[in-house]
mmCIF file with all atom_site columns, C-alpha atoms in Angstrom:
data_model
loop_
_atom_site.group_PDB
_atom_site.id
_atom_site.type_symbol
_atom_site.label_atom_id
_atom_site.label_alt_id
_atom_site.label_comp_id
_atom_site.label_asym_id
_atom_site.label_entity_id
_atom_site.label_seq_id
_atom_site.pdbx_PDB_ins_code
_atom_site.Cartn_x
_atom_site.Cartn_y
_atom_site.Cartn_z
_atom_site.occupancy
_atom_site.B_iso_or_equiv
_atom_site.pdbx_formal_charge
_atom_site.auth_seq_id
_atom_site.auth_comp_id
_atom_site.auth_asym_id
_atom_site.auth_atom_id
_atom_site.pdbx_PDB_model_num
ATOM 1   C CA . ALA A 1 1   ? -18.811 22.435 -20.124 1.00 0.00 ? 9   ALA A CA 1
ATOM 2   C CA . PRO A 1 2   ? -15.060 22.556 -19.381 1.00 0.00 ? 10  PRO A CA 1
ATOM 3   C CA . HIS A 1 3   ? -15.377 19.859 -16.665 1.00 0.00 ? 11  HIS A CA 1
ATOM 4   C CA . ARG A 1 4   ? -16.581 17.344 -19.289 1.00 0.00 ? 12  ARG A CA 1
ATOM 5   C CA . ASP A 1 5   ? -14.292 15.555 -21.698 1.00 0.00 ? 13  ASP A CA 1
ATOM 6   C CA . ILE A 1 6   ? -16.058 16.649 -24.909 1.00 0.00 ? 14  ILE A CA 1
ATOM 7   C CA . PRO A 1 7   ? -13.983 16.341 -28.092 1.00 0.00 ? 15  PRO A CA 1
ATOM 8   C CA . HIS A 1 8   ? -13.228 19.713 -29.654 1.00 0.00 ? 16  HIS A CA 1
ATOM 9   C CA . PRO A 1 9   ? -14.875 18.900 -33.046 1.00 0.00 ? 17  PRO A CA 1
ATOM 10  C CA . LEU A 1 10  ? -18.183 18.021 -31.322 1.00 0.00 ? 18  LEU A CA 1
ATOM 11  C CA . ALA A 1 11  ? -18.039 21.166 -29.198 1.00 0.00 ? 19  ALA A CA 1
ATOM 12  C CA . GLU A 1 12  ? -17.513 23.182 -32.399 1.00 0.00 ? 20  GLU A CA 1
ATOM 13  C CA . VAL A 1 13  ? -20.593 21.586 -34.021 1.00 0.00 ? 21  VAL A CA 1
ATOM 14  C CA . ALA A 1 14  ? -22.709 22.462 -30.975 1.00 0.00 ? 22  ALA A CA 1
ATOM 15  C CA . THR A 1 15  ? -21.344 26.017 -30.788 1.00 0.00 ? 23  THR A CA 1
ATOM 16  C CA . LYS A 1 16  ? -21.939 26.620 -34.511 1.00 0.00 ? 24  LYS A CA 1
ATOM 17  C CA . SER A 1 17  ? -25.469 25.187 -34.278 1.00 0.00 ? 25  SER A CA 1
ATOM 18  C CA . LEU A 1 18  ? -26.370 27.506 -31.389 1.00 0.00 ? 26  LEU A CA 1
ATOM 19  C CA . ASP A 1 19  ? -24.662 30.688 -32.608 1.00 0.00 ? 27  ASP A CA 1
ATOM 20  C CA . PRO A 1 20  ? -26.847 33.769 -31.863 1.00 0.00 ? 28  PRO A CA 1
ATOM 21  C CA . ASP A 1 21  ? -26.025 35.073 -35.367 1.00 0.00 ? 29  ASP A CA 1
ATOM 22  C CA . LYS A 1 22  ? -28.110 33.023 -37.831 1.00 0.00 ? 30  LYS A CA 1
ATOM 23  C CA . LYS A 1 23  ? -25.596 33.700 -40.625 1.00 0.00 ? 31  LYS A CA 1
ATOM 24  C CA . LYS A 1 24  ? -22.881 31.844 -38.659 1.00 0.00 ? 32  LYS A CA 1
ATOM 25  C CA . ARG A 1 25  ? -25.010 28.734 -38.072 1.00 0.00 ? 33  ARG A CA 1
ATOM 26  C CA . TYR A 1 26  ? -25.115 25.718 -40.385 1.00 0.00 ? 34  TYR A CA 1
ATOM 27  C CA . PRO A 1 27  ? -27.152 26.600 -43.501 1.00 0.00 ? 35  PRO A CA 1
ATOM 28  C CA . ASN A 1 28  ? -28.830 23.166 -43.414 1.00 0.00 ? 36  ASN A CA 1
ATOM 29  C CA . ILE A 1 29  ? -28.732 19.762 -41.720 1.00 0.00 ? 37  ILE A CA 1
ATOM 30  C CA . THR A 1 30  ? -26.589 18.324 -44.549 1.00 0.00 ? 38  THR A CA 1
ATOM 31  C CA . ALA A 1 31  ? -23.729 20.695 -43.701 1.00 0.00 ? 39  ALA A CA 1
ATOM 32  C CA . MET A 1 32  ? -23.959 19.717 -40.035 1.00 0.00 ? 40  MET A CA 1
ATOM 33  C CA . LEU A 1 33  ? -24.008 15.993 -40.859 1.00 0.00 ? 41  LEU A CA 1
ATOM 34  C CA . LYS A 1 34  ? -20.883 16.457 -42.997 1.00 0.00 ? 42  LYS A CA 1
ATOM 35  C CA . ASP A 1 35  ? -18.930 17.703 -39.948 1.00 0.00 ? 43  ASP A CA 1
ATOM 36  C CA . LEU A 1 36  ? -20.350 14.934 -37.744 1.00 0.00 ? 44  LEU A CA 1
ATOM 37  C CA . GLN A 1 37  ? -19.471 12.281 -40.316 1.00 0.00 ? 45  GLN A CA 1
ATOM 38  C CA . ALA A 1 38  ? -15.905 13.642 -40.602 1.00 0.00 ? 46  ALA A CA 1
ATOM 39  C CA . TYR A 1 39  ? -15.573 13.331 -36.815 1.00 0.00 ? 47  TYR A CA 1
ATOM 40  C CA . MET A 1 40  ? -16.970 9.759  -36.756 1.00 0.00 ? 48  MET A CA 1
ATOM 41  C CA . GLU A 1 41  ? -14.599 8.698  -39.589 1.00 0.00 ? 49  GLU A CA 1
ATOM 42  C CA . GLY A 1 42  ? -11.645 10.048 -37.643 1.00 0.00 ? 50  GLY A CA 1
ATOM 43  C CA . LYS A 1 43  ? -10.735 12.677 -40.217 1.00 0.00 ? 51  LYS A CA 1
ATOM 44  C CA . PRO A 1 44  ? -8.345  15.242 -38.773 1.00 0.00 ? 52  PRO A CA 1
ATOM 45  C CA . GLU A 1 45  ? -9.565  18.631 -37.697 1.00 0.00 ? 53  GLU A CA 1
ATOM 46  C CA . TRP A 1 46  ? -7.519  21.309 -39.431 1.00 0.00 ? 54  TRP A CA 1
ATOM 47  C CA . LEU A 1 47  ? -6.549  24.381 -37.413 1.00 0.00 ? 55  LEU A CA 1
ATOM 48  C CA . PHE A 1 48  ? -4.888  27.299 -39.184 1.00 0.00 ? 56  PHE A CA 1
ATOM 49  C CA . ALA A 1 49  ? -1.205  27.486 -38.216 1.00 0.00 ? 57  ALA A CA 1
ATOM 50  C CA . LYS A 1 50  ? 0.453   30.105 -40.432 1.00 0.00 ? 58  LYS A CA 1
ATOM 51  C CA . GLU A 1 51  ? 0.460   31.705 -43.853 1.00 0.00 ? 59  GLU A CA 1
ATOM 52  C CA . LEU A 1 52  ? 3.868   31.437 -45.494 1.00 0.00 ? 60  LEU A CA 1
ATOM 53  C CA . ASP A 1 53  ? 4.742   34.327 -47.790 1.00 0.00 ? 61  ASP A CA 1
ATOM 54  C CA . ILE A 1 54  ? 7.200   33.604 -50.589 1.00 0.00 ? 62  ILE A CA 1
ATOM 55  C CA . THR A 1 55  ? 8.685   37.140 -50.223 1.00 0.00 ? 63  THR A CA 1
ATOM 56  C CA . ARG A 1 56  ? 8.940   37.227 -46.402 1.00 0.00 ? 64  ARG A CA 1
ATOM 57  C CA . LYS A 1 57  ? 12.478  36.087 -45.505 1.00 0.00 ? 65  LYS A CA 1
ATOM 58  C CA . THR A 1 58  ? 11.608  35.262 -41.874 1.00 0.00 ? 66  THR A CA 1
ATOM 59  C CA . ASP A 1 59  ? 9.196   32.515 -43.031 1.00 0.00 ? 67  ASP A CA 1
ATOM 60  C CA . TRP A 1 60  ? 12.044  30.478 -44.530 1.00 0.00 ? 68  TRP A CA 1
ATOM 61  C CA . GLU A 1 61  ? 14.924  28.555 -42.966 1.00 0.00 ? 69  GLU A CA 1
ATOM 62  C CA . PHE A 1 62  ? 16.382  27.976 -46.434 1.00 0.00 ? 70  PHE A CA 1
ATOM 63  C CA . GLN A 1 63  ? 15.645  29.900 -49.629 1.00 0.00 ? 71  GLN A CA 1
ATOM 64  C CA . GLU A 1 64  ? 18.017  29.435 -52.564 1.00 0.00 ? 72  GLU A CA 1
ATOM 65  C CA . ASN A 1 65  ? 18.142  28.793 -56.301 1.00 0.00 ? 73  ASN A CA 1
ATOM 66  C CA . ILE A 1 66  ? 19.907  25.476 -56.808 1.00 0.00 ? 74  ILE A CA 1
ATOM 67  C CA . ILE A 1 67  ? 20.562  22.904 -59.533 1.00 0.00 ? 75  ILE A CA 1
ATOM 68  C CA . LEU A 1 68  ? 18.660  19.720 -58.786 1.00 0.00 ? 76  LEU A CA 1
ATOM 69  C CA . ALA A 1 69  ? 20.103  16.531 -60.244 1.00 0.00 ? 77  ALA A CA 1
ATOM 70  C CA . LYS A 1 70  ? 17.220  14.086 -60.610 1.00 0.00 ? 78  LYS A CA 1
ATOM 71  C CA . HIS A 1 71  ? 18.124  10.402 -60.580 1.00 0.00 ? 79  HIS A CA 1
ATOM 72  C CA . LEU A 1 72  ? 21.821  11.233 -61.134 1.00 0.00 ? 80  LEU A CA 1
ATOM 73  C CA . ALA A 1 73  ? 22.796  7.789  -59.837 1.00 0.00 ? 81  ALA A CA 1
ATOM 74  C CA . ILE A 1 74  ? 21.112  6.047  -62.775 1.00 0.00 ? 82  ILE A CA 1
ATOM 75  C CA . THR A 1 75  ? 21.620  8.492  -65.637 1.00 0.00 ? 83  THR A CA 1
ATOM 76  C CA . LYS A 1 76  ? 24.131  11.047 -66.847 1.00 0.00 ? 84  LYS A CA 1
ATOM 77  C CA . ASP A 1 77  ? 21.564  12.748 -69.106 1.00 0.00 ? 85  ASP A CA 1
ATOM 78  C CA . ALA A 1 78  ? 21.926  16.551 -68.995 1.00 0.00 ? 86  ALA A CA 1
ATOM 79  C CA . ASP A 1 79  ? 18.126  16.879 -69.257 1.00 0.00 ? 87  ASP A CA 1
ATOM 80  C CA . MET A 1 80  ? 17.900  15.578 -65.706 1.00 0.00 ? 88  MET A CA 1
ATOM 81  C CA . LEU A 1 81  ? 19.588  18.727 -64.341 1.00 0.00 ? 89  LEU A CA 1
ATOM 82  C CA . GLU A 1 82  ? 17.146  21.519 -63.511 1.00 0.00 ? 90  GLU A CA 1
ATOM 83  C CA . TRP A 1 83  ? 17.303  24.901 -61.788 1.00 0.00 ? 91  TRP A CA 1
ATOM 84  C CA . VAL A 1 84  ? 14.829  25.095 -58.938 1.00 0.00 ? 92  VAL A CA 1
ATOM 85  C CA . SER A 1 85  ? 13.962  27.693 -56.356 1.00 0.00 ? 93  SER A CA 1
ATOM 86  C CA . LEU A 1 86  ? 14.063  25.702 -53.107 1.00 0.00 ? 94  LEU A CA 1
ATOM 87  C CA . MET A 1 87  ? 12.364  26.968 -49.947 1.00 0.00 ? 95  MET A CA 1
ATOM 88  C CA . ILE A 1 88  ? 12.069  25.262 -46.549 1.00 0.00 ? 96  ILE A CA 1
ATOM 89  C CA . SER A 1 89  ? 9.927   26.770 -43.782 1.00 0.00 ? 97  SER A CA 1
ATOM 90  C CA . SER A 1 90  ? 11.611  28.142 -40.673 1.00 0.00 ? 98  SER A CA 1
ATOM 91  C CA . ALA A 1 91  ? 8.702   27.049 -38.477 1.00 0.00 ? 99  ALA A CA 1
ATOM 92  C CA . ALA A 1 92  ? 7.949   23.408 -37.663 1.00 0.00 ? 100 ALA A CA 1
ATOM 93  C CA . TYR A 1 93  ? 4.449   21.937 -37.959 1.00 0.00 ? 101 TYR A CA 1
ATOM 94  C CA . HIS A 1 94  ? 3.974   18.827 -35.821 1.00 0.00 ? 102 HIS A CA 1
ATOM 95  C CA . GLY A 1 95  ? 1.450   16.047 -36.190 1.00 0.00 ? 103 GLY A CA 1
ATOM 96  C CA . ASN A 1 96  ? -1.096  16.023 -38.983 1.00 0.00 ? 104 ASN A CA 1
ATOM 97  C CA . ALA A 1 97  ? -0.636  18.855 -41.462 1.00 0.00 ? 105 ALA A CA 1
ATOM 98  C CA . LYS A 1 98  ? -2.431  20.350 -44.426 1.00 0.00 ? 106 LYS A CA 1
ATOM 99  C CA . LEU A 1 99  ? -0.576  22.547 -46.896 1.00 0.00 ? 107 LEU A CA 1
ATOM 100 C CA . GLU A 1 100 ? -2.508  24.714 -49.357 1.00 0.00 ? 108 GLU A CA 1
ATOM 101 C CA . ALA A 1 101 ? -1.042  26.865 -52.102 1.00 0.00 ? 109 ALA A CA 1
ATOM 102 C CA . ARG A 1 102 ? -2.172  28.870 -55.096 1.00 0.00 ? 110 ARG A CA 1
ATOM 103 C CA . VAL A 1 103 ? 0.393   28.430 -57.858 1.00 0.00 ? 111 VAL A CA 1
ATOM 104 C CA . GLN A 1 104 ? 0.952   29.503 -61.435 1.00 0.00 ? 112 GLN A CA 1
ATOM 105 C CA . LEU A 1 105 ? 3.501   27.830 -63.681 1.00 0.00 ? 113 LEU A CA 1
ATOM 106 C CA . LYS A 1 106 ? 5.404   30.168 -65.994 1.00 0.00 ? 114 LYS A CA 1
ATOM 107 C CA . LYS A 1 107 ? 5.629   29.492 -69.740 1.00 0.00 ? 115 LYS A CA 1
ATOM 108 C CA . ASN A 1 108 ? 8.866   27.463 -69.659 1.00 0.00 ? 116 ASN A CA 1
ATOM 109 C CA . GLY A 1 109 ? 8.445   26.012 -66.173 1.00 0.00 ? 117 GLY A CA 1
ATOM 110 C CA . GLY A 1 110 ? 8.992   22.257 -65.881 1.00 0.00 ? 118 GLY A CA 1
ATOM 111 C CA . GLY A 1 111 ? 6.753   21.812 -62.862 1.00 0.00 ? 119 GLY A CA 1
ATOM 112 C CA . ILE A 1 112 ? 6.532   22.512 -59.156 1.00 0.00 ? 120 ILE A CA 1
ATOM 113 C CA . GLY A 1 113 ? 7.416   20.404 -56.150 1.00 0.00 ? 121 GLY A CA 1
ATOM 114 C CA . PHE A 1 114 ? 6.262   20.372 -52.540 1.00 0.00 ? 122 PHE A CA 1
ATOM 115 C CA . LEU A 1 115 ? 8.334   19.002 -49.678 1.00 0.00 ? 123 LEU A CA 1
ATOM 116 C CA . MET A 1 116 ? 6.680   17.804 -46.473 1.00 0.00 ? 124 MET A CA 1
ATOM 117 C CA . ASN A 1 117 ? 8.012   16.272 -43.266 1.00 0.00 ? 125 ASN A CA 1
ATOM 118 C CA . LEU A 1 118 ? 11.557  17.531 -43.702 1.00 0.00 ? 126 LEU A CA 1
ATOM 119 C CA . PRO A 1 119 ? 13.823  17.366 -40.652 1.00 0.00 ? 127 PRO A CA 1
ATOM 120 C CA . SER A 1 120 ? 15.231  20.587 -39.215 1.00 0.00 ? 128 SER A CA 1
ATOM 121 C CA . SER A 1 121 ? 18.641  21.745 -40.446 1.00 0.00 ? 129 SER A CA 1
ATOM 122 C CA . LYS A 1 122 ? 20.267  20.228 -37.316 1.00 0.00 ? 130 LYS A CA 1
ATOM 123 C CA . GLU A 1 123 ? 18.808  16.759 -38.053 1.00 0.00 ? 131 GLU A CA 1
ATOM 124 C CA . LYS A 1 124 ? 19.053  16.894 -41.849 1.00 0.00 ? 132 LYS A CA 1
ATOM 125 C CA . ARG A 1 125 ? 21.139  14.260 -43.589 1.00 0.00 ? 133 ARG A CA 1
ATOM 126 C CA . ASP A 1 126 ? 19.699  14.619 -47.094 1.00 0.00 ? 134 ASP A CA 1
ATOM 127 C CA . LEU A 1 127 ? 17.838  17.429 -48.837 1.00 0.00 ? 135 LEU A CA 1
ATOM 128 C CA . MET A 1 128 ? 15.184  15.019 -50.112 1.00 0.00 ? 136 MET A CA 1
ATOM 129 C CA . GLU A 1 129 ? 14.291  13.365 -46.802 1.00 0.00 ? 137 GLU A CA 1
ATOM 130 C CA . GLY A 1 130 ? 10.562  13.244 -46.192 1.00 0.00 ? 138 GLY A CA 1
ATOM 131 C CA . TYR A 1 131 ? 7.904   13.482 -48.882 1.00 0.00 ? 139 TYR A CA 1
ATOM 132 C CA . CYS A 1 132 ? 8.428   15.242 -52.193 1.00 0.00 ? 140 CYS A CA 1
ATOM 133 C CA . LEU A 1 133 ? 5.523   15.647 -54.590 1.00 0.00 ? 141 LEU A CA 1
ATOM 134 C CA . TRP A 1 134 ? 6.497   16.797 -58.090 1.00 0.00 ? 142 TRP A CA 1
ATOM 135 C CA . ILE A 1 135 ? 3.703   18.002 -60.415 1.00 0.00 ? 143 ILE A CA 1
ATOM 136 C CA . GLY A 1 136 ? 4.775   18.287 -64.036 1.00 0.00 ? 144 GLY A CA 1
ATOM 137 C CA . SER A 1 137 ? 3.901   20.692 -66.822 1.00 0.00 ? 145 SER A CA 1
ATOM 138 C CA . LYS A 1 138 ? 1.847   20.001 -69.940 1.00 0.00 ? 146 LYS A CA 1
ATOM 139 C CA . LYS A 1 139 ? 5.124   19.283 -71.805 1.00 0.00 ? 147 LYS A CA 1
ATOM 140 C CA . LYS A 1 140 ? 6.223   16.761 -69.135 1.00 0.00 ? 148 LYS A CA 1
ATOM 141 C CA . PRO A 1 141 ? 2.987   15.526 -67.518 1.00 0.00 ? 149 PRO A CA 1
ATOM 142 C CA . GLY A 1 142 ? 2.696   13.344 -64.452 1.00 0.00 ? 150 GLY A CA 1
ATOM 143 C CA . ALA A 1 143 ? 2.753   13.630 -60.691 1.00 0.00 ? 151 ALA A CA 1
ATOM 144 C CA . GLN A 1 144 ? 5.487   11.777 -58.838 1.00 0.00 ? 152 GLN A CA 1
ATOM 145 C CA . LEU A 1 145 ? 5.574   11.143 -55.102 1.00 0.00 ? 153 LEU A CA 1
ATOM 146 C CA . PHE A 1 146 ? 8.948   10.448 -53.515 1.00 0.00 ? 154 PHE A CA 1
ATOM 147 C CA . LEU A 1 147 ? 9.534   9.235  -49.972 1.00 0.00 ? 155 LEU A CA 1
ATOM 148 C CA . SER A 1 148 ? 13.119  9.855  -48.847 1.00 0.00 ? 156 SER A CA 1
ATOM 149 C CA . ASN A 1 149 ? 14.173  10.191 -52.497 1.00 0.00 ? 157 ASN A CA 1
ATOM 150 C CA . ILE A 1 150 ? 12.544  6.922  -53.629 1.00 0.00 ? 158 ILE A CA 1
ATOM 151 C CA . GLU A 1 151 ? 9.607   7.137  -56.034 1.00 0.00 ? 159 GLU A CA 1
ATOM 152 C CA . VAL A 1 152 ? 6.630   5.473  -54.352 1.00 0.00 ? 160 VAL A CA 1
ATOM 153 C CA . MET A 1 153 ? 3.814   6.623  -56.640 1.00 0.00 ? 161 MET A CA 1
ATOM 154 C CA . HIS A 1 154 ? 3.414   7.947  -60.168 1.00 0.00 ? 162 HIS A CA 1
ATOM 155 C CA . VAL A 1 155 ? 0.149   9.348  -61.540 1.00 0.00 ? 163 VAL A CA 1
ATOM 156 C CA . GLU A 1 156 ? -0.133  9.854  -65.309 1.00 0.00 ? 164 GLU A CA 1
ATOM 157 C CA . ASP A 1 157 ? -2.010  12.735 -66.988 1.00 0.00 ? 165 ASP A CA 1
ATOM 158 C CA . VAL A 1 158 ? -1.684  15.147 -64.067 1.00 0.00 ? 166 VAL A CA 1
ATOM 159 C CA . PHE A 1 159 ? -0.091  18.474 -64.945 1.00 0.00 ? 167 PHE A CA 1
ATOM 160 C CA . LEU A 1 160 ? -0.215  22.232 -64.485 1.00 0.00 ? 168 LEU A CA 1
ATOM 161 C CA . HIS A 1 161 ? -1.278  24.514 -67.332 1.00 0.00 ? 169 HIS A CA 1
ATOM 162 C CA . PRO A 1 162 ? 1.163   27.406 -67.896 1.00 0.00 ? 170 PRO A CA 1
ATOM 163 C CA . GLY A 1 163 ? -0.299  30.805 -67.038 1.00 0.00 ? 171 GLY A CA 1
ATOM 164 C CA . VAL A 1 164 ? -3.273  29.321 -65.144 1.00 0.00 ? 172 VAL A CA 1
ATOM 165 C CA . TRP A 1 165 ? -3.721  29.658 -61.375 1.00 0.00 ? 173 TRP A CA 1
ATOM 166 C CA . HIS A 1 166 ? -4.119  26.255 -59.700 1.00 0.00 ? 174 HIS A CA 1
ATOM 167 C CA . HIS A 1 167 ? -5.102  25.355 -56.147 1.00 0.00 ? 175 HIS A CA 1
ATOM 168 C CA . ILE A 1 168 ? -2.870  22.684 -54.572 1.00 0.00 ? 176 ILE A CA 1
ATOM 169 C CA . ARG A 1 169 ? -3.775  20.895 -51.342 1.00 0.00 ? 177 ARG A CA 1
ATOM 170 C CA . LEU A 1 170 ? -1.653  18.291 -49.543 1.00 0.00 ? 178 LEU A CA 1
ATOM 171 C CA . GLU A 1 171 ? -3.070  16.563 -46.474 1.00 0.00 ? 179 GLU A CA 1
ATOM 172 C CA . LYS A 1 172 ? -0.821  14.422 -44.286 1.00 0.00 ? 180 LYS A CA 1
ATOM 173 C CA . SER A 1 173 ? -2.887  12.566 -41.717 1.00 0.00 ? 181 SER A CA 1
ATOM 174 C CA . ASP A 1 174 ? -1.050  9.899  -39.708 1.00 0.00 ? 182 ASP A CA 1
ATOM 175 C CA . ASN A 1 175 ? 0.377   7.638  -42.427 1.00 0.00 ? 183 ASN A CA 1
ATOM 176 C CA . HIS A 1 176 ? -1.930  8.914  -45.206 1.00 0.00 ? 184 HIS A CA 1
ATOM 177 C CA . LEU A 1 177 ? -0.924  11.534 -47.758 1.00 0.00 ? 185 LEU A CA 1
ATOM 178 C CA . ARG A 1 178 ? -3.556  12.964 -50.109 1.00 0.00 ? 186 ARG A CA 1
ATOM 179 C CA . PHE A 1 179 ? -2.886  15.318 -53.029 1.00 0.00 ? 187 PHE A CA 1
ATOM 180 C CA . PHE A 1 180 ? -5.688  17.474 -54.458 1.00 0.00 ? 188 PHE A CA 1
ATOM 181 C CA . LEU A 1 181 ? -5.381  19.566 -57.623 1.00 0.00 ? 189 LEU A CA 1
ATOM 182 C CA . ASP A 1 182 ? -8.116  22.201 -57.996 1.00 0.00 ? 190 ASP A CA 1
ATOM 183 C CA . ASP A 1 183 ? -10.114 20.378 -55.257 1.00 0.00 ? 191 ASP A CA 1
ATOM 184 C CA . GLU A 1 184 ? -9.989  17.033 -57.096 1.00 0.00 ? 192 GLU A CA 1
ATOM 185 C CA . LEU A 1 185 ? -8.251  14.103 -55.377 1.00 0.00 ? 193 LEU A CA 1
ATOM 186 C CA . LYS A 1 186 ? -5.372  12.994 -57.632 1.00 0.00 ? 194 LYS A CA 1
ATOM 187 C CA . CYS A 1 187 ? -3.318  10.795 -55.322 1.00 0.00 ? 195 CYS A CA 1
ATOM 188 C CA . HIS A 1 188 ? -3.798  8.934  -52.024 1.00 0.00 ? 196 HIS A CA 1
ATOM 189 C CA . TYR A 1 189 ? -0.685  7.276  -50.635 1.00 0.00 ? 197 TYR A CA 1
ATOM 190 C CA . ILE A 1 190 ? -0.517  5.139  -47.491 1.00 0.00 ? 198 ILE A CA 1
ATOM 191 C CA . SER A 1 191 ? 2.956   4.900  -45.961 1.00 0.00 ? 199 SER A CA 1
ATOM 192 C CA . HIS A 1 192 ? 4.058   2.008  -43.780 1.00 0.00 ? 200 HIS A CA 1
ATOM 193 C CA . SER A 1 193 ? 6.883   4.066  -42.299 1.00 0.00 ? 201 SER A CA 1
ATOM 194 C CA . PRO A 1 194 ? 5.435   7.193  -40.633 1.00 0.00 ? 202 PRO A CA 1
ATOM 195 C CA . LEU A 1 195 ? 7.569   10.320 -40.651 1.00 0.00 ? 203 LEU A CA 1
ATOM 196 C CA . ALA A 1 196 ? 7.693   12.530 -37.578 1.00 0.00 ? 204 ALA A CA 1
ATOM 197 C CA . SER A 1 197 ? 9.746   15.376 -39.065 1.00 0.00 ? 205 SER A CA 1
ATOM 198 C CA . SER A 1 198 ? 7.984   18.677 -39.317 1.00 0.00 ? 206 SER A CA 1
ATOM 199 C CA . HIS A 1 199 ? 9.273   21.306 -41.780 1.00 0.00 ? 207 HIS A CA 1
#
């Protein structure tokens, strides 16, 4: 009914419920209620935007190995200097965004970080603008969330096992940021200063 103002998530529920192919319909009423409840709670509807390939150069605006000096302003400890492979997407993703990745930490890896809501290279003033989530290794456990290079949350006993594939999911919805490790919620941060940047 294109002449009616029906929200897209509700139209999708109706379409899925009435699909001529029984295999594409909801398997039970519980699955249907889950989608309806998500709509009523105002949870964002995720639409696939793009798959970023670590080896495809055109996916990345910036892709370099750099030395990252963590907290250099407050310490001169050499242990705070680390080599990282830094990658920033060439495409922008506006509004709410969900980032999913399958990652494996190598034997001597110190952890892995995800950057969200970075400004484009024209607007960029600092490499660490936006959100940065750092997930440590078993040797250095903990998940740290930075907002514009200021630590805003620290979660103990969260780490990646070397040689094991992990599923990471970051969901940024309005001023909420949720971090899931292997489909388990590990961190929920509510920001009072929303970020509109999009890389």
